[in-house]
């Protein structure tokens, strides 16, 4: 009997493991997604070990050495203040990843909560929340982010808030849709029958079961958030110099594009590679998590 | 159909009220004293206070909002710019056509290029054409508008000297801005077209069409594409919103005097009425485009129409 129980327990553990394993196995088959994952891991390592990896400080000026084209000493060249572009890009990965992850974090937490409440309670609450989301959605995201930064003032924190708040409605919509499809299933009913309260049901049963689309959207969303933040910095509404933000670097290099295009080339490549990695990983996760494609 | 249109138009009213409220609130909480801004740092405190009273800045928030809305609805007046002292509406009306032209040509470019690429990729799945275009599409969706714009200027204006890098006077001037603004949408629309064409092509009615001996071209264009159009048109509509946002960046790069640049400039000058007005007008444009997409949606998908019979 004890043995049978142990086997049953083992099977149960296996089951939750095997779900994750199944996703991982399907993801592994997607070479492009793995490529994206590898790039992201490298980027994260680059951000963590920026102090060790960067050959120079990000604000180390050398006015005798301005506008150097790429050479052995400065692989990506130097900018108008003689700062090493490679080092600035390496430090810039910290800012970009931070902005992307925190902004999406804000959006997922607030948007997810609103969406879950709207979907779970339906009726009036749903109507009020979703009409508010409709209003937010009818201002193009970039403009909403610009207006928020304009109202709060330029700083790293405000940039993250602006990008995060402007993407709340997307997550609210996604979570609401999956909550609606989940809340009428039997396991939610049985939780209700055993006396769980609404909050417990939402957090313990409903949210974990609608994570898949949120994970996919968040992965793609981090890329989008980095792009929006870079765009804001590019028009001078994001992070101020000398902080090495990729969009701000592009904006600074723009004036010298005729003579020194390397100032704009390398930060741009950094942005494209990062967004690309998040996009292919997000696509891969979507395919791996989609039960329709499981067979 | 008329009932459907009327319903959708009515739904627009609360949304637009909400948008004005959000935008107004955001500008209201922005630090800085508009009256001081208008008169300059050296103006005496009494003059600033008098102007504050005149501009209604001492009124409670809701009163200010109500007055703003009253002016907007009754007089179609968005206030006076703090910097140029011109009516905001006049400045926006002057700038709006350039933005519309830019976003419109970008959408057109995206549709003309994106949809055929998507169809061909779906029909010739896993061919060289499919692989190459989809690889480009993947890079395309990761490409920041502003970087692509700079690269295009570098290549076509600086190196090849073929196209102008700024201005908006002629067709030639619009090529680079429209291409850089539309490129991401080309990629998104091409991917969307390909995947919805592939989804549709597995359906029974496609097999039926083939079985009854329909020409392949007819099957693809009439049976498959028409059904695939529904998700495609939604994504085109959504694209228009991000294009209006992206126009802010494109206008900055190519020095196009559109509403996006007007907005960025007025943020830097802390010219709130102009910021408010620009955001409002772009959002209204976005809502109208979405409405048109939804109506078109009802037109191509009879299932939507019948709900409102």
XYZ file of C-alpha atoms in Angstrom:
604
model
C 0.000 0.000 0.000
C 2.765 2.386 1.042
C 4.575 1.416 -2.104
C 1.547 2.143 -4.236
C 1.254 5.540 -2.576
C 4.905 6.276 -3.247
C 4.452 5.327 -6.873
C 1.363 7.515 -7.127
C 3.263 10.373 -5.541
C 6.171 9.872 -7.893
C 3.806 9.868 -10.831
C 2.266 13.090 -9.649
C 5.646 14.795 -9.400
C 6.546 13.435 -12.768
C 3.429 14.898 -14.231
C 4.155 18.488 -13.302
C 7.760 17.936 -14.279
C 6.806 16.392 -17.553
C 4.625 19.353 -18.468
C 7.580 21.658 -18.112
C 9.795 19.077 -19.753
C 7.381 18.827 -22.646
C 7.544 22.557 -23.178
C 11.317 22.483 -22.954
C 11.579 19.568 -25.402
C 9.362 21.340 -27.904
C 11.262 24.579 -27.402
C 14.587 22.782 -27.876
C 13.510 21.603 -31.314
C 13.094 25.216 -32.389
C 16.643 26.181 -33.277
C 15.814 29.846 -33.757
C 14.250 30.106 -30.296
C 17.280 28.466 -28.712
C 19.481 30.888 -30.622
C 17.454 33.729 -29.098
C 17.723 32.180 -25.646
C 21.506 31.892 -25.966
C 21.793 35.537 -27.046
C 19.670 36.585 -24.090
C 21.751 34.596 -21.632
C 24.886 36.205 -23.076
C 23.253 39.643 -22.799
C 22.301 39.052 -19.200
C 25.832 37.885 -18.392
C 27.158 40.937 -20.197
C 24.955 43.186 -18.074
C 25.964 41.470 -14.835
C 29.697 41.434 -15.542
C 29.845 44.789 -17.325
C 32.483 46.049 -14.889
C 34.808 43.185 -15.780
C 34.027 42.955 -19.501
C 34.111 46.613 -20.474
C 37.625 47.712 -21.406
C 36.921 51.327 -20.370
C 34.476 53.138 -18.104
C 31.245 54.256 -19.750
C 31.910 57.914 -18.953
C 35.669 57.855 -19.381
C 36.386 60.781 -21.696
C 39.510 61.238 -23.741
C 39.345 64.436 -25.737
C 42.545 63.632 -27.634
C 40.911 60.499 -28.947
C 37.537 61.602 -30.313
C 35.802 60.008 -33.324
C 38.209 57.099 -33.671
C 36.977 54.602 -36.230
C 37.004 50.995 -35.041
C 40.545 49.795 -34.300
C 42.302 47.318 -32.047
C 42.288 49.591 -29.038
C 38.651 50.582 -29.486
C 36.893 47.747 -31.375
C 33.754 49.861 -31.974
C 35.589 53.199 -32.123
C 35.070 56.232 -29.895
C 32.415 58.949 -29.790
C 32.503 62.746 -29.770
C 33.982 62.797 -26.250
C 36.479 60.034 -26.960
C 34.480 57.531 -24.949
C 34.848 53.877 -25.932
C 31.654 52.829 -27.741
C 32.048 49.122 -26.965
C 32.203 49.837 -23.230
C 29.192 52.097 -23.452
C 27.226 49.419 -25.281
C 28.189 46.831 -22.664
C 27.044 49.117 -19.842
C 23.995 50.062 -21.894
C 22.769 46.461 -21.769
C 22.179 47.000 -18.042
C 19.893 49.933 -18.670
C 17.991 48.308 -21.516
C 17.393 44.991 -19.769
C 16.433 46.779 -16.580
C 13.968 49.024 -18.374
C 12.501 46.118 -20.337
C 12.096 43.764 -17.410
C 10.832 46.271 -14.845
C 8.461 47.971 -17.292
C 6.957 44.641 -18.299
C 6.874 43.637 -14.636
C 4.759 46.696 -13.833
C 2.473 45.991 -16.783
C 2.078 42.285 -15.977
C 1.332 42.828 -12.298
C -1.144 45.683 -12.696
C -2.588 44.566 -16.017
C -2.751 40.945 -14.925
C -4.537 41.816 -11.703
C -7.057 44.072 -13.446
C -7.645 41.475 -16.151
C -8.079 38.686 -13.622
C -10.568 40.689 -11.568
C -12.481 41.750 -14.676
C -12.663 38.242 -16.074
C -13.455 36.559 -12.779
C -16.232 38.821 -11.539
C -17.603 39.802 -14.966
C -20.668 42.083 -15.080
C -20.265 45.657 -13.868
C -16.683 45.353 -12.587
C -15.623 43.827 -15.877
C -17.362 46.569 -17.799
C -15.766 49.388 -15.846
C -12.242 47.953 -15.956
C -12.330 47.034 -19.612
C -13.812 50.366 -20.727
C -10.922 52.067 -18.920
C -8.540 49.764 -20.760
C -10.253 50.646 -24.048
C -9.609 54.303 -23.331
C -5.926 53.630 -22.650
C -5.708 51.488 -25.766
C -7.093 54.248 -27.934
C -4.014 56.373 -27.295
C -1.168 54.890 -29.355
C 1.319 53.315 -26.933
C 4.253 55.471 -27.937
C 2.198 58.644 -27.454
C 0.897 57.511 -24.096
C 4.446 56.774 -22.972
C 5.599 60.161 -24.268
C 2.836 61.991 -22.414
C 3.560 60.134 -19.182
C 7.261 60.976 -19.383
C 6.348 64.563 -20.231
C 4.140 64.753 -17.162
C 6.517 63.026 -14.743
C 9.834 64.343 -16.069
C 12.797 62.497 -17.580
C 14.482 59.874 -15.463
C 15.164 56.176 -15.577
C 12.394 55.397 -13.087
C 9.839 57.535 -14.917
C 10.806 55.946 -18.213
C 10.085 52.514 -16.763
C 6.777 53.703 -15.328
C 5.781 55.298 -18.640
C 6.587 52.230 -20.721
C 5.042 49.928 -18.133
C 1.795 51.828 -17.648
C 1.323 52.260 -21.375
C 1.374 48.489 -21.857
C -1.022 47.604 -19.014
C -4.099 47.211 -21.263
C -2.502 44.481 -23.381
C -1.935 42.264 -20.356
C -5.331 43.044 -18.873
C -6.956 41.874 -22.097
C -4.937 38.676 -22.345
C -5.434 37.673 -18.724
C -9.134 38.507 -18.846
C -9.639 36.309 -21.903
C -7.911 33.319 -20.344
C -9.596 33.812 -16.981
C -12.989 33.734 -18.657
C -12.126 30.463 -20.349
C -10.819 28.965 -17.112
C -13.315 30.131 -14.495
C -16.088 27.817 -15.587
C -13.962 24.707 -15.492
C -14.594 22.000 -12.921
C -11.542 22.522 -10.761
C -12.567 26.113 -10.074
C -16.066 24.957 -9.212
C -14.712 22.351 -6.836
C -12.506 24.950 -5.163
C -15.612 27.065 -4.657
C -17.499 24.072 -3.321
C -14.785 23.376 -0.746
C -15.139 26.940 0.514
C -12.208 28.814 -0.998
C -12.774 32.532 -1.151
C -12.522 34.553 -4.353
C -9.005 35.861 -3.745
C -7.681 32.375 -3.042
C -9.340 31.021 -6.164
C -7.933 33.824 -8.299
C -4.386 33.522 -6.994
C -4.190 29.756 -6.454
C -6.229 28.339 -9.270
C -6.998 30.846 -11.969
C -3.771 32.812 -12.376
C -1.417 29.814 -12.508
C -3.559 28.334 -15.252
C -3.465 31.367 -17.473
C 0.253 31.989 -17.208
C 1.176 30.567 -20.607
C -0.139 33.391 -22.801
C 1.199 35.946 -20.314
C 4.685 34.427 -20.464
C 4.650 34.607 -24.242
C 3.358 38.156 -24.290
C 5.822 39.242 -21.612
C 8.771 37.844 -23.551
C 7.714 39.701 -26.672
C 6.765 42.652 -24.487
C 10.237 43.083 -22.996
C 11.570 43.523 -26.510
C 8.862 46.043 -27.289
C 9.484 47.887 -24.021
C 13.202 48.181 -24.803
C 12.292 49.493 -28.246
C 9.853 52.077 -26.851
C 12.341 53.183 -24.205
C 15.077 53.546 -26.805
C 12.700 55.575 -28.964
C 11.886 57.879 -26.059
C 15.567 58.377 -25.304
C 16.182 58.982 -28.984
C 13.873 62.002 -29.042
C 15.401 63.240 -25.807
C 12.589 62.203 -23.460
C 14.199 59.225 -21.826
C 17.509 58.759 -20.128
C 19.853 61.700 -19.976
C 23.580 61.581 -20.798
C 26.105 60.444 -19.717
C 24.120 57.294 -18.881
C 24.877 54.888 -21.718
C 21.437 54.118 -23.101
C 21.419 52.676 -26.620
C 18.667 54.941 -27.954
C 20.318 58.023 -26.474
C 23.650 56.945 -28.002
C 21.974 56.723 -31.411
C 20.497 60.132 -30.911
C 23.898 61.568 -29.997
C 25.593 59.932 -32.966
C 22.946 61.164 -35.359
C 24.580 64.571 -35.737
C 27.826 63.012 -36.940
C 26.290 60.433 -39.274
C 27.781 61.969 -42.407
C 31.379 61.624 -41.250
C 31.333 59.044 -38.485
C 28.555 56.519 -39.099
C 30.059 54.058 -36.589
C 28.560 56.191 -33.805
C 25.082 55.180 -34.923
C 25.870 51.760 -36.340
C 26.889 49.839 -33.224
C 24.215 50.958 -30.717
C 21.620 50.195 -33.396
C 22.985 46.699 -33.888
C 22.844 46.161 -30.123
C 19.153 47.147 -30.084
C 18.263 44.964 -33.079
C 20.066 41.906 -31.691
C 18.366 42.255 -28.303
C 14.879 42.748 -29.699
C 15.462 39.939 -32.197
C 16.404 37.566 -29.377
C 13.281 38.398 -27.363
C 11.100 38.077 -30.459
C 12.341 34.656 -31.569
C 12.263 33.319 -28.017
C 8.732 34.646 -27.565
C 7.611 33.067 -30.837
C 9.263 29.795 -29.854
C 7.607 29.823 -26.437
C 4.238 30.455 -28.023
C 4.632 27.417 -30.242
C 5.983 25.302 -27.386
C 3.179 26.278 -24.997
C 0.349 26.041 -27.508
C -1.583 22.860 -26.790
C -2.983 22.862 -30.299
C 0.479 22.211 -31.703
C 1.404 19.575 -29.116
C 0.842 16.672 -31.442
C -25.533 47.534 -40.946
C -26.706 51.069 -40.135
C -27.576 49.904 -36.644
C -24.087 48.513 -36.293
C -22.449 51.739 -37.477
C -24.618 53.820 -35.148
C -23.752 51.589 -32.218
C -20.057 51.844 -32.939
C -20.242 55.621 -33.282
C -22.032 55.882 -29.938
C -19.364 53.727 -28.316
C -16.773 56.222 -29.520
C -18.157 58.997 -27.300
C -17.224 57.590 -23.862
C -13.839 56.486 -25.192
C -13.032 59.965 -26.464
C -14.239 61.527 -23.218
C -11.937 59.163 -21.369
C -9.004 60.063 -23.608
C -9.493 63.788 -23.067
C -9.768 63.195 -19.336
C -6.532 61.188 -19.171
C -4.593 63.628 -21.311
C -5.953 66.616 -19.403
C -5.132 65.029 -16.048
C -1.614 64.202 -17.136
C -0.902 67.728 -18.209
C -2.569 69.052 -15.057
C -0.244 67.124 -12.746
C 2.830 68.155 -14.729
C 4.985 70.355 -12.535
C 5.565 73.921 -13.658
C 3.429 77.046 -13.646
C 2.024 77.859 -17.092
C 1.466 81.511 -16.221
C 5.092 81.894 -15.162
C 6.098 80.125 -18.349
C 4.173 82.539 -20.541
C 5.471 85.677 -18.849
C 9.038 84.536 -18.302
C 11.223 84.257 -15.220
C 11.639 87.966 -14.636
C 7.945 88.911 -14.601
C 6.604 90.305 -11.307
C 4.607 87.965 -9.115
C 1.426 90.115 -9.343
C 1.383 89.888 -13.152
C 1.822 86.119 -12.984
C -0.972 85.853 -10.436
C -3.256 88.007 -12.609
C -2.574 85.867 -15.653
C -3.117 82.720 -13.607
C -6.548 84.028 -12.679
C -7.253 85.000 -16.292
C -6.204 81.593 -17.622
C -8.443 79.915 -15.064
C -5.530 78.120 -13.438
C -6.823 78.911 -9.959
C -10.072 77.053 -10.586
C -10.546 73.555 -9.178
C -9.439 70.689 -11.418
C -12.898 69.595 -12.522
C -13.912 73.153 -13.379
C -10.805 73.504 -15.518
C -11.554 70.226 -17.254
C -15.166 71.229 -17.804
C -14.123 74.562 -19.317
C -11.597 72.837 -21.540
C -14.249 70.421 -22.803
C -16.783 73.182 -23.241
C -14.372 75.158 -25.390
C -13.490 72.039 -27.338
C -17.040 70.948 -28.042
C -18.728 74.328 -28.475
C -15.987 76.327 -30.140
C -13.714 73.534 -31.393
C -11.042 75.393 -29.501
C -8.079 73.585 -27.895
C -6.656 76.654 -26.181
C -3.768 78.954 -27.002
C -0.151 77.865 -27.318
C 1.990 79.264 -24.493
C 4.938 79.792 -26.785
C 3.637 81.072 -30.116
C 0.399 82.549 -28.688
C -1.441 81.032 -31.671
C -4.581 78.899 -31.310
C -3.557 75.273 -30.810
C -6.172 74.112 -33.282
C -4.615 76.243 -36.001
C -1.124 74.821 -35.417
C -2.438 71.275 -35.362
C -4.507 71.746 -38.504
C -1.362 73.020 -40.217
C 0.760 70.070 -39.084
C -1.753 67.255 -39.392
C -1.714 66.730 -43.172
C 2.024 65.921 -43.208
C 1.562 63.293 -40.511
C -1.438 61.805 -42.265
C 0.475 61.728 -45.531
C 3.427 60.058 -43.843
C 1.408 57.450 -41.945
C -0.838 56.855 -44.949
C 2.036 56.240 -47.334
C 3.703 53.978 -44.766
C 0.526 51.900 -44.423
C 0.158 51.744 -48.174
C 3.767 50.661 -48.552
C 3.258 48.014 -45.858
C 0.104 46.620 -47.462
C 1.416 46.631 -51.023
C 4.577 44.827 -50.039
C 3.501 42.821 -46.998
C 0.392 41.066 -48.267
C 1.840 39.686 -51.541
C 4.970 38.522 -49.705
C 2.818 36.749 -47.145
C 0.652 35.086 -49.800
C 3.609 33.876 -51.858
C 5.400 32.615 -48.743
C 2.318 30.678 -47.702
C 1.745 29.194 -51.152
C 5.392 28.254 -51.576
C 5.904 27.157 -48.003
C 9.535 26.340 -47.077
C 10.793 27.502 -50.470
C 13.848 29.728 -50.744
C 11.553 32.748 -51.190
C 9.674 31.846 -48.015
C 12.825 31.304 -45.963
C 14.549 34.459 -47.144
C 11.554 36.774 -46.793
C 10.597 35.375 -43.398
C 14.165 35.799 -42.167
C 14.025 39.420 -43.309
C 10.627 39.811 -41.678
C 12.062 38.582 -38.372
C 14.825 41.145 -38.556
C 12.310 43.734 -39.738
C 10.101 43.421 -36.661
C 13.160 43.875 -34.449
C 14.285 47.015 -36.271
C 13.780 50.350 -34.511
C 12.150 52.914 -36.801
C 14.702 55.541 -35.894
C 17.720 53.343 -36.608
C 16.385 52.197 -39.955
C 15.732 55.845 -40.815
C 19.326 56.743 -40.009
C 20.672 53.797 -42.017
C 18.538 54.759 -45.015
C 19.789 58.353 -44.791
C 23.342 57.073 -44.579
C 22.930 54.855 -47.633
C 20.635 56.814 -49.945
C 21.396 60.405 -48.986
C 24.977 60.430 -47.772
C 26.621 57.663 -49.817
C 24.534 57.337 -52.986
C 23.139 60.895 -52.939
C 19.928 59.593 -54.529
C 17.247 60.813 -52.141
C 16.884 63.861 -49.885
C 17.321 63.270 -46.160
C 14.886 65.902 -44.928
C 11.804 67.834 -45.931
C 8.476 66.647 -47.240
C 7.801 68.667 -50.361
C 7.724 66.029 -53.073
C 7.159 62.334 -53.619
C 10.929 61.883 -53.570
C 11.079 63.394 -50.094
C 8.479 60.978 -48.792
C 10.200 57.773 -49.941
C 12.737 57.386 -47.137
C 10.380 58.419 -44.303
C 7.590 56.178 -45.572
C 9.918 53.211 -46.051
C 11.532 53.527 -42.647
C 8.210 54.037 -40.900
C 6.474 51.262 -42.833
C 9.229 48.625 -42.780
C 8.227 47.131 -39.459
C 4.618 46.952 -40.585
C 5.656 45.223 -43.818
C 7.275 42.549 -41.682
C 4.330 42.207 -39.313
C 1.744 42.136 -42.101
C 3.766 39.641 -44.151
C 4.060 37.282 -41.177
C 0.392 37.694 -40.316
C -0.673 37.076 -43.924
C 1.499 33.983 -44.172
C 0.236 32.419 -40.949
C -3.427 33.148 -41.547
C -3.159 31.894 -45.144
C -1.605 28.672 -43.842
C -4.320 28.317 -41.225
C -7.078 28.810 -43.775
C -5.515 26.515 -46.353
C -6.116 23.508 -44.109
C -9.874 24.119 -44.028
C -12.422 21.867 -45.666
C -13.793 24.528 -48.001
C -10.371 24.917 -49.583
C -10.266 21.171 -50.231
C -13.776 21.402 -51.641
C -12.759 24.244 -53.929
C -9.797 22.249 -55.176
C -11.879 19.082 -55.538
C -14.408 20.784 -57.741
C -11.579 21.723 -60.065
C -11.158 25.391 -59.275
C -8.015 26.964 -60.699
C -5.232 27.219 -58.128
C -5.090 31.013 -58.477
C -8.807 31.307 -57.741
C -8.495 28.991 -54.753
C -5.675 31.056 -53.318
C -7.097 34.502 -53.949
C -10.850 33.976 -53.696
C -11.262 31.157 -51.231
C -8.205 31.316 -49.046
C -7.209 34.979 -49.095
C -10.699 36.349 -48.579
C -11.048 34.319 -45.427
C -7.520 35.087 -44.284
C -8.251 38.797 -44.699
C -10.090 39.069 -41.387
C -7.082 38.702 -39.076
C -4.949 40.598 -41.598
C -7.198 43.641 -41.572
C -7.197 43.706 -37.775
C -3.434 43.772 -37.767
C -3.383 46.533 -40.404
C -5.653 48.601 -38.157
C -3.432 48.015 -35.147
C -0.428 48.902 -37.248
C -1.888 52.289 -37.962
C -1.762 53.093 -34.256
C 1.870 52.173 -33.899
C 2.595 54.071 -37.125
C 1.080 57.221 -35.644
C 3.353 56.693 -32.638
C 6.332 55.897 -34.853
C 5.614 59.025 -36.875
C 6.866 61.018 -33.899
C 10.295 59.444 -34.375
C 10.260 59.513 -38.166
C 9.281 63.165 -38.266
C 12.111 63.984 -35.892
C 14.683 62.185 -38.044
C 13.553 63.515 -41.406
C 12.597 67.006 -40.145
C 8.996 66.710 -41.296
C 6.849 69.439 -39.722
C 4.108 67.027 -38.686
C 2.096 66.676 -35.536
C 4.573 64.282 -33.927
C 7.420 66.743 -34.152
C 5.129 69.520 -33.031
C 4.376 67.442 -29.969
C 8.003 66.642 -29.119
C 8.999 70.271 -29.581
C 6.144 71.478 -27.418
C 7.044 68.996 -24.666
C 10.552 70.431 -24.633
C 9.121 73.975 -24.462
C 6.587 72.841 -21.823
C 3.811 74.116 -24.074
C 1.053 72.009 -22.508
C -1.963 73.055 -24.568
C -0.132 71.991 -27.704
C 0.906 68.645 -26.192
C -2.648 68.054 -25.036
C -4.083 68.957 -28.410
C -1.627 66.812 -30.373
C -2.186 63.701 -28.266
C -5.908 64.230 -28.484
C -5.992 64.681 -32.250
C -3.769 61.657 -32.902
C -5.900 59.517 -30.584
C -9.061 60.635 -32.329
C -7.475 59.741 -35.665
C -6.527 56.348 -34.243
C -10.077 55.743 -32.972
C -11.540 56.664 -36.346
C -9.168 54.298 -38.133
C -10.123 51.519 -35.729
C -13.771 52.241 -36.363
C -13.231 52.052 -40.117
C -11.358 48.768 -39.711
C -14.221 47.361 -37.651
C -16.755 48.457 -40.252
C -14.655 46.911 -42.981
C -14.463 43.812 -40.822
C -18.238 43.631 -40.718
C -18.284 44.087 -44.461
C -15.914 41.206 -45.223
C -17.163 38.910 -42.482
C -20.921 38.399 -42.740
C -20.925 36.695 -39.332
C -20.262 40.028 -37.611
C -23.027 41.747 -39.557
C -25.706 39.217 -38.728
C -25.199 39.794 -35.000
C -26.692 43.250 -35.411
C -29.537 42.470 -37.773
